[in-house]
Coordinates of C-alpha atoms in Angstrom, one line a residue:
M366 CA 43.7 75.2 -29.2
A367 CA 41.1 73.0 -31.0
S368 CA 40.1 69.8 -29.3
S369 CA 41.9 66.7 -30.6
T370 CA 38.5 64.9 -30.6
S371 CA 37.2 67.3 -33.3
S372 CA 38.9 65.3 -36.1
C373 CA 38.5 61.8 -34.6
D374 CA 35.4 60.3 -33.0
L375 CA 36.8 58.6 -29.9
V376 CA 35.1 55.5 -28.6
P377 CA 33.2 56.5 -25.4
A378 CA 34.6 54.9 -22.3
S379 CA 31.1 53.3 -21.7
E380 CA 31.5 51.3 -24.9
L381 CA 34.9 50.0 -24.0
R382 CA 33.7 46.8 -22.3
P383 CA 34.1 43.2 -23.4
E384 CA 30.4 42.7 -23.9
K385 CA 30.2 45.6 -26.3
Y386 CA 33.2 44.8 -28.3
H387 CA 33.0 44.7 -32.1
F388 CA 36.1 44.0 -34.3
P389 CA 37.1 47.1 -36.3
P390 CA 37.5 46.0 -40.0
G391 CA 37.2 49.6 -41.4
K392 CA 40.7 50.0 -42.9
L393 CA 41.3 46.4 -43.7
Q394 CA 41.9 45.8 -47.4
R395 CA 39.2 43.2 -48.2
C396 CA 40.7 42.1 -51.6
T397 CA 44.3 41.5 -52.6
Q398 CA 45.8 43.4 -55.5
S399 CA 48.6 41.1 -56.3
G400 CA 47.4 37.6 -55.7
K401 CA 50.0 37.1 -53.0
T402 CA 49.2 35.7 -49.6
P403 CA 47.4 38.5 -47.6
L404 CA 49.3 39.6 -44.5
I405 CA 48.0 41.4 -41.4
L406 CA 50.6 42.9 -39.0
V407 CA 49.7 43.0 -35.3
A408 CA 51.8 45.2 -33.0
C409 CA 51.2 44.5 -29.3
G410 CA 52.5 47.0 -26.8
S411 CA 51.7 49.5 -24.0
Y412 CA 51.4 52.6 -26.2
S413 CA 51.8 54.9 -23.2
P414 CA 51.9 57.0 -25.4
P415 CA 52.1 55.8 -29.0
T416 CA 55.0 57.4 -30.9
F417 CA 56.0 57.9 -34.5
L418 CA 58.3 55.0 -34.3
H419 CA 55.4 52.7 -33.5
L420 CA 53.7 53.8 -36.7
R421 CA 56.9 53.9 -38.7
M422 CA 57.5 50.2 -37.9
F423 CA 54.4 49.3 -40.0
S424 CA 55.7 51.2 -43.0
M425 CA 59.1 49.5 -42.7
A426 CA 57.5 46.1 -42.4
S427 CA 55.2 46.7 -45.4
D428 CA 58.1 47.8 -47.6
F429 CA 60.1 44.7 -46.5
A430 CA 57.2 42.3 -47.1
R431 CA 56.6 43.8 -50.6
M432 CA 60.2 43.6 -51.7
N433 CA 61.3 40.4 -49.9
T434 CA 58.4 38.0 -49.4
E435 CA 55.4 36.5 -51.1
F436 CA 53.0 38.4 -48.8
E437 CA 50.9 41.4 -49.5
V438 CA 50.1 43.6 -46.5
V439 CA 46.4 44.2 -46.3
G440 CA 46.1 45.6 -42.9
G441 CA 47.9 46.6 -39.6
Y442 CA 46.7 46.8 -36.1
L443 CA 47.9 48.4 -32.8
S444 CA 46.8 46.2 -29.9
P445 CA 47.3 48.1 -26.6
V446 CA 47.8 45.9 -23.5
S447 CA 45.2 45.8 -20.8
D448 CA 45.4 47.5 -17.4
A449 CA 46.2 44.1 -15.9
Y450 CA 49.7 44.5 -17.3
E451 CA 51.3 46.3 -14.3
K452 CA 54.1 48.4 -15.8
T453 CA 55.6 51.7 -14.9
G454 CA 54.2 54.6 -16.9
L455 CA 50.9 52.8 -17.9
V456 CA 48.0 55.2 -17.9
T457 CA 44.5 53.6 -18.0
A458 CA 43.4 51.6 -21.0
V459 CA 40.8 54.1 -22.0
H460 CA 43.4 56.8 -22.4
R461 CA 45.8 54.5 -24.3
I462 CA 42.9 53.4 -26.6
H463 CA 42.0 57.0 -27.4
M464 CA 45.6 58.0 -28.0
C465 CA 46.1 55.0 -30.4
Q466 CA 42.9 56.1 -32.2
L467 CA 44.3 59.5 -32.7
A468 CA 47.7 58.2 -33.7
V469 CA 46.3 56.2 -36.6
Q470 CA 43.5 58.5 -37.7
T471 CA 45.4 59.7 -40.8
S472 CA 46.6 56.3 -41.8
K473 CA 44.9 54.5 -44.7
W474 CA 45.6 51.0 -43.4
I475 CA 46.8 51.0 -39.8
N476 CA 43.9 50.6 -37.3
M477 CA 43.6 50.1 -33.6
D478 CA 41.8 47.1 -32.0
P479 CA 40.7 47.6 -28.3
W480 CA 40.0 44.0 -27.6
E481 CA 43.2 43.2 -25.7
A482 CA 43.0 46.5 -23.8
I483 CA 39.5 46.0 -22.5
Q484 CA 40.1 42.5 -21.1
P485 CA 40.0 42.3 -17.3
E486 CA 43.0 40.1 -17.2
Y487 CA 46.4 40.1 -18.9
V488 CA 46.2 38.5 -22.4
P489 CA 49.4 36.7 -23.6
T490 CA 50.6 37.6 -27.0
A491 CA 49.8 34.2 -28.4
K492 CA 46.1 34.6 -27.5
V493 CA 46.1 38.1 -29.0
L494 CA 47.2 36.6 -32.3
D495 CA 44.6 33.9 -32.0
H496 CA 42.0 36.6 -31.6
F497 CA 43.0 38.2 -34.9
E498 CA 43.1 34.8 -36.6
Y499 CA 39.5 34.2 -35.5
E500 CA 38.1 37.6 -36.3
I501 CA 39.7 37.9 -39.8
N502 CA 39.7 34.3 -41.1
S503 CA 36.7 32.8 -39.3
V504 CA 34.3 35.7 -38.8
L505 CA 35.2 37.8 -41.9
G506 CA 36.0 34.8 -44.0
G507 CA 39.5 35.9 -45.0
I508 CA 40.5 38.1 -47.9
E509 CA 39.1 38.0 -51.4
D510 CA 41.5 36.9 -54.1
A511 CA 42.6 39.5 -56.7
S512 CA 41.3 37.4 -59.6
G513 CA 37.8 38.5 -59.0
S514 CA 36.6 34.9 -58.8
G515 CA 35.2 35.4 -55.4
K516 CA 37.8 33.0 -53.9
R517 CA 38.6 33.7 -50.3
L518 CA 42.2 33.5 -49.1
K519 CA 43.3 32.8 -45.6
A520 CA 45.2 35.8 -44.3
R521 CA 48.5 35.3 -42.5
I522 CA 48.5 37.0 -39.1
A523 CA 52.0 38.0 -38.0
L524 CA 53.5 39.8 -35.0
L525 CA 55.3 43.1 -35.6
A526 CA 57.8 43.8 -33.0
G527 CA 61.1 45.6 -32.1
A528 CA 64.3 43.8 -31.6
D529 CA 64.1 44.2 -27.8
L530 CA 61.1 41.8 -27.7
I531 CA 62.9 39.2 -29.7
E532 CA 65.8 39.5 -27.2
T533 CA 63.3 38.5 -24.4
M534 CA 62.1 35.6 -26.5
S535 CA 65.7 34.2 -26.6
S536 CA 66.1 34.5 -22.8
P537 CA 65.7 31.3 -20.8
D538 CA 62.5 30.8 -18.7
L539 CA 60.9 34.1 -19.8
W540 CA 58.6 32.6 -22.5
T541 CA 57.2 29.0 -22.6
E542 CA 58.3 26.8 -25.4
A543 CA 54.6 26.3 -26.3
D544 CA 54.0 30.1 -26.7
L545 CA 57.2 30.5 -28.7
Q546 CA 56.1 27.7 -31.0
H547 CA 52.7 29.2 -31.4
I548 CA 53.9 32.8 -32.0
L549 CA 57.0 32.1 -34.1
G550 CA 56.1 28.7 -35.6
D551 CA 52.4 29.2 -36.4
F552 CA 52.2 32.9 -37.0
G553 CA 55.7 34.4 -37.5
V554 CA 57.2 37.8 -36.7
F555 CA 58.5 40.8 -38.5
V556 CA 61.2 42.3 -36.3
V557 CA 62.6 45.8 -36.7
E558 CA 66.2 46.2 -35.7
R559 CA 67.1 48.8 -32.9
A560 CA 70.3 50.2 -31.7
G561 CA 71.7 48.6 -28.6
T562 CA 70.1 45.2 -29.2
D563 CA 72.2 42.2 -30.3
L564 CA 69.8 40.6 -32.7
N565 CA 72.4 38.1 -33.9
D566 CA 72.6 36.4 -30.5
A567 CA 68.9 36.4 -30.1
L568 CA 68.3 34.8 -33.5
T569 CA 70.9 32.1 -32.8
N570 CA 68.8 31.0 -29.8
L571 CA 65.6 31.0 -31.9
K572 CA 67.2 29.3 -34.9
K573 CA 64.5 26.6 -35.2
W574 CA 62.0 29.3 -36.2
Q575 CA 64.3 31.4 -38.4
H576 CA 62.2 30.7 -41.5
N577 CA 59.4 32.6 -39.8
I578 CA 61.4 35.5 -38.4
H579 CA 61.7 38.4 -40.8
R580 CA 64.5 40.8 -39.9
I581 CA 64.0 44.4 -41.0
P582 CA 66.9 46.9 -40.9
Q583 CA 66.2 50.5 -39.9
V584 CA 67.5 52.4 -42.9
V585 CA 66.8 55.7 -41.0
P586 CA 67.6 55.2 -37.3
N587 CA 64.8 56.2 -35.0
E588 CA 65.2 55.8 -31.2
I589 CA 62.0 57.4 -30.0
S590 CA 60.4 55.5 -27.1
S591 CA 57.4 56.0 -24.9
T592 CA 59.7 56.1 -21.9
K593 CA 61.7 59.0 -23.3
I594 CA 58.4 60.8 -24.2
R595 CA 57.1 60.4 -20.6
N596 CA 60.4 61.7 -19.2
L597 CA 60.2 64.8 -21.4
L598 CA 56.6 65.4 -20.4
K599 CA 57.4 65.1 -16.7
Q600 CA 60.0 67.8 -17.2
R601 CA 57.5 70.0 -19.1
M602 CA 59.6 69.7 -22.2
S603 CA 58.3 69.7 -25.8
V604 CA 57.4 66.4 -27.5
E605 CA 56.4 68.1 -30.8
Y606 CA 57.4 66.1 -33.9
L607 CA 58.1 63.0 -31.7
I608 CA 54.5 61.9 -31.4
P609 CA 51.4 62.7 -33.5
K610 CA 49.8 66.1 -33.0
G611 CA 46.5 64.7 -32.0
V612 CA 48.1 62.6 -29.3
I613 CA 50.0 65.7 -27.9
E614 CA 46.7 67.6 -27.7
Y615 CA 45.0 64.7 -26.0
I616 CA 47.8 64.4 -23.4
E617 CA 47.6 68.1 -22.7
E618 CA 43.8 68.1 -22.4
N619 CA 43.9 65.2 -20.0
R620 CA 47.1 66.2 -18.2
L621 CA 48.6 62.8 -18.6
Y622 CA 52.2 61.9 -17.4
M623 CA 52.4 65.2 -15.5
N624 CA 50.8 64.5 -12.1
G625 CA 52.1 61.0 -11.3
E626 CA 48.8 59.4 -12.1
E627 CA 50.3 56.5 -14.1
K628 CA 50.6 53.1 -12.5
E629 CA 53.7 51.9 -10.9
G630 CA 54.5 48.3 -11.5
G631 CA 57.0 46.1 -13.1
S632 CA 59.8 47.8 -15.0
G633 CA 61.1 47.0 -18.4
D634 CA 59.5 46.7 -21.8
E635 CA 59.1 43.0 -22.1
R636 CA 55.7 41.4 -22.2
R637 CA 55.2 38.9 -19.4
D638 CA 54.2 36.0 -21.6
G639 CA 55.0 32.5 -20.6
R640 CA 56.8 33.3 -17.3
K641 CA 57.2 30.2 -15.2

């Protein structure tokens, strides 16, 4: 079998340190085509491993934004959580960064940013969005307007998430009011519906931010999850056509999820932002 790294230059582990970090703008569309407000979608998660649903969420959000909003999607980023996020099934950040690189290698507009993953401490979602706001609108100067006048537009940074995350946001005492205001009020979220989640109840509790919560229906249901993938791998069952081929090859080459090497920690898929 050909090495998965043959078609994608993986960032060496020695370069994955905060002091060597550089923001990856490679696939970012630097000029709008429609004159609408440029939108960049950021999906925070464990990605242990990344699945086709993780990628499909970007496509669904892009279609939704094009047909229902005044935004033009100019980029998307996977942001893997750091090793400080103690969760069952979490292999090291280096492995998850590499798998995310492989997962997006054929995409023309979805990229992976390792900044969050290489931090020594857990980074709350609000601060991750602040990071993208700074890098894209301050460092890069925003996105050029379609008119060709050279005018720079401030990009809207928004969280892309599944309905299960929104459910945790509606749970008392799990997120601070300040973080919810910053994420939902200042940035906004595009949320993809999932089976088994009662999004109506969650949105009722988050009603004050409903103007910034964009609800995306799953036209083609997809219930792939990283947890299900890990369970299949532990049983030596095939995960072909559930996750990208390059990711499968990487998992096999590095024997991930087969020898109990992943961390054991807190269970559940919620991010531990704003816990009191």
